[in-house]
Amino acid sequence: MTLSPRQWLRAFFGALEALCSRAFTPAWNPLLQLGSIGWFFFWIVAVSGIYLYVFFDTGITRAYDTIETLTHAQPWAGGVMRSLHRYASDGLVAIALTHLLREFALDQMRGKRWFAWITGLPLLVLIYVSGITGYWLVWDVMAQYVAVVTGELLDVLPLFGEPISRNFVNESSLSSRFFTLMSFIHIAAPLLLLLFMWIHIHRHTAARIQPARGLSLLVLGSLLALSIAVPAVSQARADLDMVPATVGLDWFYLPVYPLVQQWGGATAWQLLGGMLLLLGLMPWLPPKSAPPVAKVSLLNCNGCGRCVADCPFGALSLEPRSDWQNYAVEAVVNADRCLSCGLCVGACPTATPFRSASMFTAGIELPQLPLASLREQLKKSCAALSGDDRLVVFACEPAGDLSGELRRNSAVAQMPCIGMLPPSCIDFVFSRRLADGVVIAGCTANGCYQRFGQCWTEERIAGQRDPWLRARVPRERIALSWAVDLRAFRSGLAALPPLRLSGRDTGKPGLLLAGPRWPMPVRAVGMALLLGVLAGVTAVFATEPAWRQLEPQEAVMRLSIRHATATKIECKPLTPRQMADLKPNMRRPVDCPRERWPVYVELERGGELLYRGTHPPSGLWNDGAATVFRTFRVPAGPQSIVVRMRDSGRESGFDQVRSGTIDLEPGQNFVIEFRSGKGFIWEDMS
Ligand code: HEM
Ligand code: SF4
Ligand code: SF4
């Protein structure tokens, strides 16, 4: 059998999750609470960011110094806060991407589950915007790299009249304007992120936004240890007149940046846009057919509200009564949100198989699986069982094929989620002597596909949640598949005293653990080691491997032109007749067509053509300035250059020409600029 990529990924996550649950218990399994850990990282980033901002000067000239002072003058406060800020931000990227992969692998995003997936995508974008603008604020060489490459990326979009890159051409062109905008975005983006995080979990009842306390402490501890062991520091101060040959890059945030340099901004946007589009279409690739939604039977609903409390997807509400019965409210299903998981059926106190056949319709049911037919099917298949280890297996659909152990001498009743099982059904099995044991087979512990199926089941059996399993039911005859060794459970059944509904609680369900678990201190150390390894990986990829953007003997040459050429047709006076033909508000003495000539430019280096291109004027009416901004890697050393421009619509020849010999230092950022009235200028010749 060949597995699809999704099935491979699912098997991978399944194996890893099982391993982590076994080692650390499901409650501490980080893979089962990626979303909650994401929230936790967000709060660490927010708190440390507020601290940093108190000391930060948003002006471009002081930014580098204030961060350096903060890092070195108060290493135990500012330095640690800075490191926490950086590493938790990296952690947020890693967690969000792993969370995305897991949701994809478990197919928790198709059909009506599209909402969380689609609202997750802006989170990803906002995380990247927050991180990238954050690196900008340090104004070291990585910030310089980010500024220049982001400029190249943004210049491809028809959003800005003037190329953004021109703000970072050289030290003399640098202004605080863009930098201040970045510090504004760096605060606005996380606030938007928080808003979207809230929207993201909007359709999840009681969304888990806090990891288990022990796990939170260990995660925070590992981040603190990392911050102290490998403090986050700045690289060399930015200098726009030089281009650093190598830059330490944060590969969590900037993996696309080298591609922008290699392939150009347009290709990078196509790649990013294509990926986002594909991700955005995922919930409908292919479309998932939706089973019928839960249906309320008003005759049997007393408006108790238990189904509303237990629905994991906020698909139920209590509304004023619409029938003749003397109750104030009734349950109403929102069909757009109902995932047909059946948890509401398990919650409804009227869902009891002890009712007579004619009466047996619960207050809420899944039309495709009425409890009455479940009961009949169960009675029929149990009649075929024999011996003293007869089993009834209530299994959820995501649990998939059941193992041989569960198939032997057993009657299996499958349902969308084991949370659909009313506890009274277990009571029914024993009181009618249908089987010797009951197995409840669900997904992996703490990883229920329908979110709360296992949790509600455990609480109902333990008598902690309404409707609970009556105390008289022998708990030692019930096994939860995610918590017990089924073989041991089955063989133990024969050794139990004869089945008797005693009227009092006889034990706890499913406490035969699947295998020896580590004691708490060992678990904590094991988890600390695992987090230590993850922290180490974070520290490495936060700056390594360094990205080489120039060879040691190379320099950079930039051509920067912004030029409003002459209009194509000269202004000519209108005759009185022509003026009279115009509407009164349009009458004017001269007619000036607005369209300008394009700019044609050539750049030659050492007698070879480096660049040639025609650039149209900007604006809807082609009446704005034409802009040219191009970057070239060239060998350092002495060389001749010639730059020519045609801006008057002539067929041949040039309106502006300048040539000269220059001597470029390795890493030098050499800028050829055009200024109206002055022509082409460059630093050592102007
Ligand atoms: C800042 C980053 C993110 C955070 C903090 C976050 C947090 C959460 C939380 C807390 C939940 C609810 C878990 C539960 O209670 O069952 C959740 C569910 C979900 N998230 Fe995210 N998430 C993030 C990013 C993303 C991204 C990027 C995607 C994918 C595009 C995504 C897709 C989903 C899906 C599909 C679910 C629903 C799963 C279900 O239906 O049970 N999330 N997320
Ligand atoms: S079937 Fe599931 S999603 Fe639908 S109303 Fe019931 S509990 Fe909510
Ligand atoms: S749990 Fe049953 S009785 Fe209570 S409100 Fe829901 S459908 Fe009605």
PDB file of N, CA, C and O and ligand atoms in Angstrom, residues 32-40 42 92 95-97 99-104 107-110 112-125 127 193 197 200-201 204-210 279 312-313 339 448-452, ligand 1:
ATOM      1  N   LEU A  32       1.217  17.920  21.501  1.00  0.00           N
ATOM      2  CA  LEU A  32      -0.236  17.960  21.638  1.00  0.00           C
ATOM      3  C   LEU A  32      -0.709  19.334  22.078  1.00  0.00           C
ATOM      4  O   LEU A  32      -1.887  19.556  22.304  1.00  0.00           O
ATOM      5  N   GLN A  33       0.211  20.270  22.281  1.00  0.00           N
ATOM      6  CA  GLN A  33      -0.203  21.598  22.710  1.00  0.00           C
ATOM      7  C   GLN A  33       0.616  22.689  22.008  1.00  0.00           C
ATOM      8  O   GLN A  33       1.050  23.650  22.641  1.00  0.00           O
ATOM      9  N   LEU A  34       0.793  22.485  20.711  1.00  0.00           N
ATOM     10  CA  LEU A  34       1.622  23.435  19.967  1.00  0.00           C
ATOM     11  C   LEU A  34       0.983  24.825  19.965  1.00  0.00           C
ATOM     12  O   LEU A  34       1.671  25.846  20.140  1.00  0.00           O
ATOM     13  N   GLY A  35      -0.348  24.868  19.779  1.00  0.00           N
ATOM     14  CA  GLY A  35      -1.042  26.168  19.771  1.00  0.00           C
ATOM     15  C   GLY A  35      -0.856  26.886  21.100  1.00  0.00           C
ATOM     16  O   GLY A  35      -0.567  28.081  21.144  1.00  0.00           O
ATOM     17  N   SER A  36      -0.985  26.147  22.200  1.00  0.00           N
ATOM     18  CA  SER A  36      -0.840  26.778  23.522  1.00  0.00           C
ATOM     19  C   SER A  36       0.592  27.273  23.712  1.00  0.00           C
ATOM     20  O   SER A  36       0.818  28.358  24.269  1.00  0.00           O
ATOM     21  N   ILE A  37       1.566  26.497  23.255  1.00  0.00           N
ATOM     22  CA  ILE A  37       2.966  26.937  23.408  1.00  0.00           C
ATOM     23  C   ILE A  37       3.184  28.187  22.551  1.00  0.00           C
ATOM     24  O   ILE A  37       3.899  29.119  22.947  1.00  0.00           O
ATOM     25  N   GLY A  38       2.512  28.247  21.386  1.00  0.00           N
ATOM     26  CA  GLY A  38       2.585  29.451  20.551  1.00  0.00           C
ATOM     27  C   GLY A  38       2.109  30.675  21.324  1.00  0.00           C
ATOM     28  O   GLY A  38       2.755  31.731  21.316  1.00  0.00           O
ATOM     29  N   TRP A  39       1.009  30.535  22.021  1.00  0.00           N
ATOM     30  CA  TRP A  39       0.507  31.655  22.836  1.00  0.00           C
ATOM     31  C   TRP A  39       1.525  32.025  23.906  1.00  0.00           C
ATOM     32  O   TRP A  39       1.780  33.202  24.157  1.00  0.00           O
ATOM     33  N   PHE A  40       2.102  31.012  24.522  1.00  0.00           N
ATOM     34  CA  PHE A  40       3.063  31.260  25.599  1.00  0.00           C
ATOM     35  C   PHE A  40       4.268  32.040  25.056  1.00  0.00           C
ATOM     36  O   PHE A  40       4.710  33.024  25.650  1.00  0.00           O
ATOM     37  N   PHE A  42       4.244  33.946  22.497  1.00  0.00           N
ATOM     38  CA  PHE A  42       3.801  35.301  22.175  1.00  0.00           C
ATOM     39  C   PHE A  42       3.896  36.198  23.410  1.00  0.00           C
ATOM     40  O   PHE A  42       4.388  37.327  23.347  1.00  0.00           O
ATOM     41  N   LEU A  92       8.500  30.992  18.178  1.00  0.00           N
ATOM     42  CA  LEU A  92       7.142  31.199  17.661  1.00  0.00           C
ATOM     43  C   LEU A  92       7.049  30.754  16.205  1.00  0.00           C
ATOM     44  O   LEU A  92       6.078  30.109  15.802  1.00  0.00           O
ATOM     45  N   ILE A  95       7.229  26.908  16.172  1.00  0.00           N
ATOM     46  CA  ILE A  95       5.990  26.312  16.677  1.00  0.00           C
ATOM     47  C   ILE A  95       4.867  26.477  15.653  1.00  0.00           C
ATOM     48  O   ILE A  95       4.123  25.533  15.364  1.00  0.00           O
ATOM     49  N   ALA A  96       4.741  27.695  15.085  1.00  0.00           N
ATOM     50  CA  ALA A  96       3.633  27.947  14.144  1.00  0.00           C
ATOM     51  C   ALA A  96       3.754  27.017  12.933  1.00  0.00           C
ATOM     52  O   ALA A  96       2.765  26.460  12.474  1.00  0.00           O
ATOM     53  N   LEU A  97       4.992  26.819  12.445  1.00  0.00           N
ATOM     54  CA  LEU A  97       5.158  25.972  11.260  1.00  0.00           C
ATOM     55  C   LEU A  97       4.883  24.495  11.587  1.00  0.00           C
ATOM     56  O   LEU A  97       4.259  23.777  10.815  1.00  0.00           O
ATOM     57  N   HIS A  99       2.970  23.434  14.000  1.00  0.00           N
ATOM     58  CA  HIS A  99       1.514  23.376  14.241  1.00  0.00           C
ATOM     59  C   HIS A  99       0.770  23.283  12.902  1.00  0.00           C
ATOM     60  O   HIS A  99      -0.144  22.468  12.741  1.00  0.00           O
ATOM     61  N   LEU A 100       1.196  24.081  11.938  1.00  0.00           N
ATOM     62  CA  LEU A 100       0.582  24.063  10.602  1.00  0.00           C
ATOM     63  C   LEU A 100       0.705  22.666   9.980  1.00  0.00           C
ATOM     64  O   LEU A 100      -0.268  22.092   9.502  1.00  0.00           O
ATOM     65  N   LEU A 101       1.927  22.114  10.058  1.00  0.00           N
ATOM     66  CA  LEU A 101       2.163  20.788   9.473  1.00  0.00           C
ATOM     67  C   LEU A 101       1.301  19.722  10.145  1.00  0.00           C
ATOM     68  O   LEU A 101       0.733  18.852   9.490  1.00  0.00           O
ATOM     69  N   ARG A 102       1.192  19.837  11.468  1.00  0.00           N
ATOM     70  CA  ARG A 102       0.425  18.821  12.202  1.00  0.00           C
ATOM     71  C   ARG A 102      -1.065  18.909  11.862  1.00  0.00           C
ATOM     72  O   ARG A 102      -1.715  17.893  11.644  1.00  0.00           O
ATOM     73  N   GLU A 103      -1.572  20.153  11.811  1.00  0.00           N
ATOM     74  CA  GLU A 103      -2.996  20.303  11.469  1.00  0.00           C
ATOM     75  C   GLU A 103      -3.256  19.748  10.070  1.00  0.00           C
ATOM     76  O   GLU A 103      -4.274  19.124   9.815  1.00  0.00           O
ATOM     77  N   PHE A 104      -2.279  19.966   9.166  1.00  0.00           N
ATOM     78  CA  PHE A 104      -2.410  19.439   7.806  1.00  0.00           C
ATOM     79  C   PHE A 104      -2.392  17.911   7.851  1.00  0.00           C
ATOM     80  O   PHE A 104      -3.229  17.239   7.247  1.00  0.00           O
ATOM     81  N   ASP A 107      -5.426  16.420   9.053  1.00  0.00           N
ATOM     82  CA  ASP A 107      -6.587  16.827   8.252  1.00  0.00           C
ATOM     83  C   ASP A 107      -7.604  17.575   9.110  1.00  0.00           C
ATOM     84  O   ASP A 107      -8.802  17.351   9.012  1.00  0.00           O
ATOM     85  N   GLN A 108      -7.090  18.459   9.954  1.00  0.00           N
ATOM     86  CA  GLN A 108      -7.994  19.197  10.835  1.00  0.00           C
ATOM     87  C   GLN A 108      -8.317  20.553  10.223  1.00  0.00           C
ATOM     88  O   GLN A 108      -8.516  21.525  10.942  1.00  0.00           O
ATOM     89  N   MET A 109      -8.290  20.635   8.902  1.00  0.00           N
ATOM     90  CA  MET A 109      -8.506  21.936   8.295  1.00  0.00           C
ATOM     91  C   MET A 109      -9.452  21.889   7.115  1.00  0.00           C
ATOM     92  O   MET A 109      -9.708  22.907   6.514  1.00  0.00           O
ATOM     93  N   ARG A 110      -9.956  20.725   6.788  1.00  0.00           N
ATOM     94  CA  ARG A 110     -10.826  20.680   5.616  1.00  0.00           C
ATOM     95  C   ARG A 110     -12.293  20.781   6.016  1.00  0.00           C
ATOM     96  O   ARG A 110     -12.649  20.663   7.179  1.00  0.00           O
ATOM     97  N   LYS A 112     -15.708  22.009   7.201  1.00  0.00           N
ATOM     98  CA  LYS A 112     -16.119  23.114   8.077  1.00  0.00           C
ATOM     99  C   LYS A 112     -15.024  23.543   9.039  1.00  0.00           C
ATOM    100  O   LYS A 112     -15.195  24.489   9.795  1.00  0.00           O
ATOM    101  N   ARG A 113     -13.896  22.829   9.010  1.00  0.00           N
ATOM    102  CA  ARG A 113     -12.799  23.243   9.902  1.00  0.00           C
ATOM    103  C   ARG A 113     -11.920  24.289   9.233  1.00  0.00           C
ATOM    104  O   ARG A 113     -10.836  24.604   9.717  1.00  0.00           O
ATOM    105  N   TRP A 114     -12.361  24.828   8.110  1.00  0.00           N
ATOM    106  CA  TRP A 114     -11.532  25.761   7.350  1.00  0.00           C
ATOM    107  C   TRP A 114     -11.186  27.008   8.147  1.00  0.00           C
ATOM    108  O   TRP A 114     -10.136  27.620   7.936  1.00  0.00           O
ATOM    109  N   PHE A 115     -12.075  27.391   9.073  1.00  0.00           N
ATOM    110  CA  PHE A 115     -11.935  28.708   9.693  1.00  0.00           C
ATOM    111  C   PHE A 115     -10.586  28.888  10.399  1.00  0.00           C
ATOM    112  O   PHE A 115      -9.877  29.860  10.169  1.00  0.00           O
ATOM    113  N   ALA A 116     -10.231  27.916  11.247  1.00  0.00           N
ATOM    114  CA  ALA A 116      -8.978  28.065  12.007  1.00  0.00           C
ATOM    115  C   ALA A 116      -7.785  28.068  11.044  1.00  0.00           C
ATOM    116  O   ALA A 116      -6.803  28.784  11.255  1.00  0.00           O
ATOM    117  N   TRP A 117      -7.863  27.298   9.981  1.00  0.00           N
ATOM    118  CA  TRP A 117      -6.751  27.239   9.026  1.00  0.00           C
ATOM    119  C   TRP A 117      -6.594  28.582   8.315  1.00  0.00           C
ATOM    120  O   TRP A 117      -5.498  29.139   8.253  1.00  0.00           O
ATOM    121  N   ILE A 118      -7.714  29.077   7.813  1.00  0.00           N
ATOM    122  CA  ILE A 118      -7.636  30.332   7.043  1.00  0.00           C
ATOM    123  C   ILE A 118      -7.215  31.491   7.939  1.00  0.00           C
ATOM    124  O   ILE A 118      -6.420  32.341   7.546  1.00  0.00           O
ATOM    125  N   THR A 119      -7.694  31.513   9.187  1.00  0.00           N
ATOM    126  CA  THR A 119      -7.281  32.598  10.076  1.00  0.00           C
ATOM    127  C   THR A 119      -5.867  32.363  10.606  1.00  0.00           C
ATOM    128  O   THR A 119      -5.254  33.271  11.152  1.00  0.00           O
ATOM    129  N   GLY A 120      -5.352  31.146  10.424  1.00  0.00           N
ATOM    130  CA  GLY A 120      -3.957  30.886  10.825  1.00  0.00           C
ATOM    131  C   GLY A 120      -2.978  31.523   9.843  1.00  0.00           C
ATOM    132  O   GLY A 120      -1.876  31.916  10.228  1.00  0.00           O
ATOM    133  N   LEU A 121      -3.385  31.641   8.581  1.00  0.00           N
ATOM    134  CA  LEU A 121      -2.457  32.157   7.568  1.00  0.00           C
ATOM    135  C   LEU A 121      -2.029  33.611   7.839  1.00  0.00           C
ATOM    136  O   LEU A 121      -0.830  33.916   7.767  1.00  0.00           O
ATOM    137  N   PRO A 122      -2.981  34.520   8.160  1.00  0.00           N
ATOM    138  CA  PRO A 122      -2.517  35.869   8.512  1.00  0.00           C
ATOM    139  C   PRO A 122      -1.577  35.866   9.712  1.00  0.00           C
ATOM    140  O   PRO A 122      -0.693  36.725   9.817  1.00  0.00           O
ATOM    141  N   LEU A 123      -1.747  34.882  10.605  1.00  0.00           N
ATOM    142  CA  LEU A 123      -0.844  34.807  11.772  1.00  0.00           C
ATOM    143  C   LEU A 123       0.582  34.605  11.301  1.00  0.00           C
ATOM    144  O   LEU A 123       1.518  35.241  11.779  1.00  0.00           O
ATOM    145  N   LEU A 124       0.713  33.719  10.319  1.00  0.00           N
ATOM    146  CA  LEU A 124       2.045  33.419   9.797  1.00  0.00           C
ATOM    147  C   LEU A 124       2.651  34.689   9.187  1.00  0.00           C
ATOM    148  O   LEU A 124       3.807  35.038   9.460  1.00  0.00           O
ATOM    149  N   VAL A 125       1.837  35.391   8.389  1.00  0.00           N
ATOM    150  CA  VAL A 125       2.322  36.611   7.739  1.00  0.00           C
ATOM    151  C   VAL A 125       2.712  37.637   8.802  1.00  0.00           C
ATOM    152  O   VAL A 125       3.789  38.247   8.749  1.00  0.00           O
ATOM    153  N   ILE A 127       3.548  37.177  11.923  1.00  0.00           N
ATOM    154  CA  ILE A 127       4.743  36.771  12.683  1.00  0.00           C
ATOM    155  C   ILE A 127       5.974  37.217  11.895  1.00  0.00           C
ATOM    156  O   ILE A 127       6.925  37.790  12.443  1.00  0.00           O
ATOM    157  N   LEU A 193      -1.446  40.742  15.431  1.00  0.00           N
ATOM    158  CA  LEU A 193      -1.240  39.295  15.608  1.00  0.00           C
ATOM    159  C   LEU A 193      -2.109  38.790  16.760  1.00  0.00           C
ATOM    160  O   LEU A 193      -2.784  37.763  16.642  1.00  0.00           O
ATOM    161  N   MET A 197      -4.926  36.133  16.614  1.00  0.00           N
ATOM    162  CA  MET A 197      -4.832  34.915  17.434  1.00  0.00           C
ATOM    163  C   MET A 197      -6.159  34.668  18.140  1.00  0.00           C
ATOM    164  O   MET A 197      -6.610  33.538  18.292  1.00  0.00           O
ATOM    165  N   HIS A 200      -8.534  33.493  15.572  1.00  0.00           N
ATOM    166  CA  HIS A 200      -8.128  32.136  15.182  1.00  0.00           C
ATOM    167  C   HIS A 200      -8.806  31.061  16.036  1.00  0.00           C
ATOM    168  O   HIS A 200      -9.194  30.008  15.543  1.00  0.00           O
ATOM    169  N   ILE A 201      -8.963  31.357  17.320  1.00  0.00           N
ATOM    170  CA  ILE A 201      -9.536  30.328  18.213  1.00  0.00           C
ATOM    171  C   ILE A 201     -11.006  30.602  18.508  1.00  0.00           C
ATOM    172  O   ILE A 201     -11.613  29.954  19.368  1.00  0.00           O
ATOM    173  N   HIS A 204     -13.408  27.779  18.586  1.00  0.00           N
ATOM    174  CA  HIS A 204     -13.074  26.664  19.475  1.00  0.00           C
ATOM    175  C   HIS A 204     -13.568  26.987  20.882  1.00  0.00           C
ATOM    176  O   HIS A 204     -13.108  27.941  21.482  1.00  0.00           O
ATOM    177  N   THR A 205     -14.482  26.146  21.391  1.00  0.00           N
ATOM    178  CA  THR A 205     -14.935  26.364  22.762  1.00  0.00           C
ATOM    179  C   THR A 205     -13.766  26.048  23.693  1.00  0.00           C
ATOM    180  O   THR A 205     -13.068  25.060  23.490  1.00  0.00           O
ATOM    181  N   ALA A 206     -13.584  26.882  24.709  1.00  0.00           N
ATOM    182  CA  ALA A 206     -12.517  26.670  25.705  1.00  0.00           C
ATOM    183  C   ALA A 206     -11.194  26.317  25.030  1.00  0.00           C
ATOM    184  O   ALA A 206     -10.591  25.290  25.347  1.00  0.00           O
ATOM    185  N   ALA A 207     -10.757  27.141  24.088  1.00  0.00           N
ATOM    186  CA  ALA A 207      -9.496  26.865  23.381  1.00  0.00           C
ATOM    187  C   ALA A 207      -8.352  26.796  24.389  1.00  0.00           C
ATOM    188  O   ALA A 207      -8.316  27.565  25.352  1.00  0.00           O
ATOM    189  N   ARG A 208      -7.428  25.879  24.131  1.00  0.00           N
ATOM    190  CA  ARG A 208      -6.313  25.706  25.073  1.00  0.00           C
ATOM    191  C   ARG A 208      -5.212  26.703  24.725  1.00  0.00           C
ATOM    192  O   ARG A 208      -4.488  26.512  23.748  1.00  0.00           O
ATOM    193  N   ILE A 209      -5.143  27.768  25.496  1.00  0.00           N
ATOM    194  CA  ILE A 209      -4.136  28.783  25.183  1.00  0.00           C
ATOM    195  C   ILE A 209      -3.054  28.849  26.268  1.00  0.00           C
ATOM    196  O   ILE A 209      -2.216  29.730  26.259  1.00  0.00           O
ATOM    197  N   GLN A 210      -3.097  27.897  27.184  1.00  0.00           N
ATOM    198  CA  GLN A 210      -2.045  27.828  28.208  1.00  0.00           C
ATOM    199  C   GLN A 210      -1.491  26.420  28.225  1.00  0.00           C
ATOM    200  O   GLN A 210      -2.246  25.462  28.434  1.00  0.00           O
ATOM    201  N   LEU A 279      -1.769  27.250   0.253  1.00  0.00           N
ATOM    202  CA  LEU A 279      -2.179  27.022   1.638  1.00  0.00           C
ATOM    203  C   LEU A 279      -3.625  27.456   1.837  1.00  0.00           C
ATOM    204  O   LEU A 279      -4.405  26.797   2.513  1.00  0.00           O
ATOM    205  N   PRO A 312     -17.487  21.165  21.239  1.00  0.00           N
ATOM    206  CA  PRO A 312     -16.136  21.748  21.145  1.00  0.00           C
ATOM    207  C   PRO A 312     -16.037  22.883  20.124  1.00  0.00           C
ATOM    208  O   PRO A 312     -15.047  23.576  20.080  1.00  0.00           O
ATOM    209  N   PHE A 313     -17.053  23.024  19.286  1.00  0.00           N
ATOM    210  CA  PHE A 313     -16.912  23.957  18.172  1.00  0.00           C
ATOM    211  C   PHE A 313     -17.918  25.110  18.217  1.00  0.00           C
ATOM    212  O   PHE A 313     -18.171  25.756  17.196  1.00  0.00           O
ATOM    213  N   LEU A 339     -19.774  20.023  13.296  1.00  0.00           N
ATOM    214  CA  LEU A 339     -18.883  19.076  12.616  1.00  0.00           C
ATOM    215  C   LEU A 339     -19.374  17.637  12.753  1.00  0.00           C
ATOM    216  O   LEU A 339     -18.628  16.699  12.470  1.00  0.00           O
ATOM    217  N   CYS A 448      -7.320  14.267  20.950  1.00  0.00           N
ATOM    218  CA  CYS A 448      -8.606  13.906  20.331  1.00  0.00           C
ATOM    219  C   CYS A 448      -8.860  14.742  19.078  1.00  0.00           C
ATOM    220  O   CYS A 448      -8.713  15.957  19.095  1.00  0.00           O
ATOM    221  N   TYR A 449      -9.251  14.054  18.015  1.00  0.00           N
ATOM    222  CA  TYR A 449      -9.530  14.713  16.741  1.00  0.00           C
ATOM    223  C   TYR A 449     -10.687  15.706  16.899  1.00  0.00           C
ATOM    224  O   TYR A 449     -10.737  16.735  16.231  1.00  0.00           O
ATOM    225  N   GLN A 450     -11.612  15.392  17.784  1.00  0.00           N
ATOM    226  CA  GLN A 450     -12.742  16.300  18.018  1.00  0.00           C
ATOM    227  C   GLN A 450     -12.509  17.096  19.296  1.00  0.00           C
ATOM    228  O   GLN A 450     -13.444  17.580  19.913  1.00  0.00           O
ATOM    229  N   ARG A 451     -11.304  17.251  19.707  1.00  0.00           N
ATOM    230  CA  ARG A 451     -10.820  18.096  20.789  1.00  0.00           C
ATOM    231  C   ARG A 451     -11.085  17.538  22.190  1.00  0.00           C
ATOM    232  O   ARG A 451     -10.161  17.367  22.954  1.00  0.00           O
ATOM    233  N   PHE A 452     -12.376  17.305  22.528  1.00  0.00           N
ATOM    234  CA  PHE A 452     -12.660  16.985  23.925  1.00  0.00           C
ATOM    235  C   PHE A 452     -13.245  15.597  24.164  1.00  0.00           C
ATOM    236  O   PHE A 452     -13.639  15.288  25.283  1.00  0.00           O
TER     237      PHE A 452
HETATM  238  C1  HEM B   1       0.834  32.401  16.253  1.00  0.00           C
HETATM  239  C2  HEM B   1       0.632  31.223  15.727  1.00  0.00           C
HETATM  240  C3  HEM B   1      -0.500  30.316  16.134  1.00  0.00           C
HETATM  241  C4  HEM B   1      -1.038  30.122  17.367  1.00  0.00           C
HETATM  242  C5  HEM B   1      -0.629  30.778  18.668  1.00  0.00           C
HETATM  243  C6  HEM B   1      -2.093  29.160  17.230  1.00  0.00           C
HETATM  244  C7  HEM B   1      -2.880  28.704  18.251  1.00  0.00           C
HETATM  245  C8  HEM B   1      -3.898  27.800  18.131  1.00  0.00           C
HETATM  246  C9  HEM B   1      -4.712  27.318  19.195  1.00  0.00           C
HETATM  247  C10 HEM B   1      -4.584  27.735  20.657  1.00  0.00           C
HETATM  248  C11 HEM B   1      -5.602  26.444  18.667  1.00  0.00           C
HETATM  249  C12 HEM B   1      -6.719  25.718  19.419  1.00  0.00           C
HETATM  250  C13 HEM B   1      -6.234  24.424  19.923  1.00  0.00           C
HETATM  251  C14 HEM B   1      -7.330  23.770  20.689  1.00  0.00           C
HETATM  252  O1  HEM B   1      -7.740  24.331  21.711  1.00  0.00           O
HETATM  253  O2  HEM B   1      -7.778  22.704  20.263  1.00  0.00           O
HETATM  254  C15 HEM B   1      -5.358  26.354  17.263  1.00  0.00           C
HETATM  255  C16 HEM B   1      -6.065  25.560  16.394  1.00  0.00           C
HETATM  256  C17 HEM B   1      -5.804  25.489  15.040  1.00  0.00           C
HETATM  257  N1  HEM B   1      -4.809  26.124  14.357  1.00  0.00           N
HETATM  258 FE1  HEM B   1      -3.505  27.435  15.119  1.00  0.00          FE
HETATM  259  N2  HEM B   1      -2.174  28.787  15.917  1.00  0.00           N
HETATM  260  C18 HEM B   1      -1.214  29.485  15.217  1.00  0.00           C
HETATM  261  C19 HEM B   1      -0.946  29.397  13.867  1.00  0.00           C
HETATM  262  C20 HEM B   1      -1.625  28.587  12.982  1.00  0.00           C
HETATM  263  C21 HEM B   1      -1.310  28.458  11.592  1.00  0.00           C
HETATM  264  C22 HEM B   1      -0.188  29.211  10.876  1.00  0.00           C
HETATM  265  C23 HEM B   1      -2.182  27.563  11.075  1.00  0.00           C
HETATM  266  C24 HEM B   1      -2.276  27.065   9.670  1.00  0.00           C
HETATM  267  C25 HEM B   1      -2.415  27.834   8.661  1.00  0.00           C
HETATM  268  C26 HEM B   1      -3.049  27.119  12.137  1.00  0.00           C
HETATM  269  C27 HEM B   1      -4.063  26.211  12.010  1.00  0.00           C
HETATM  270  C28 HEM B   1      -4.884  25.772  13.024  1.00  0.00           C
HETATM  271  C29 HEM B   1      -5.989  24.863  12.853  1.00  0.00           C
HETATM  272  C30 HEM B   1      -6.416  24.222  11.536  1.00  0.00           C
HETATM  273  C31 HEM B   1      -6.559  24.682  14.112  1.00  0.00           C
HETATM  274  C32 HEM B   1      -7.814  23.902  14.433  1.00  0.00           C
HETATM  275  C33 HEM B   1      -7.621  22.515  14.761  1.00  0.00           C
HETATM  276  C34 HEM B   1      -8.953  21.918  15.066  1.00  0.00           C
HETATM  277  O3  HEM B   1      -9.920  22.180  14.345  1.00  0.00           O
HETATM  278  O4  HEM B   1      -9.027  21.223  16.066  1.00  0.00           O
HETATM  279  N3  HEM B   1      -2.674  27.754  13.296  1.00  0.00           N
HETATM  280  N4  HEM B   1      -4.301  27.176  16.962  1.00  0.00           N
END
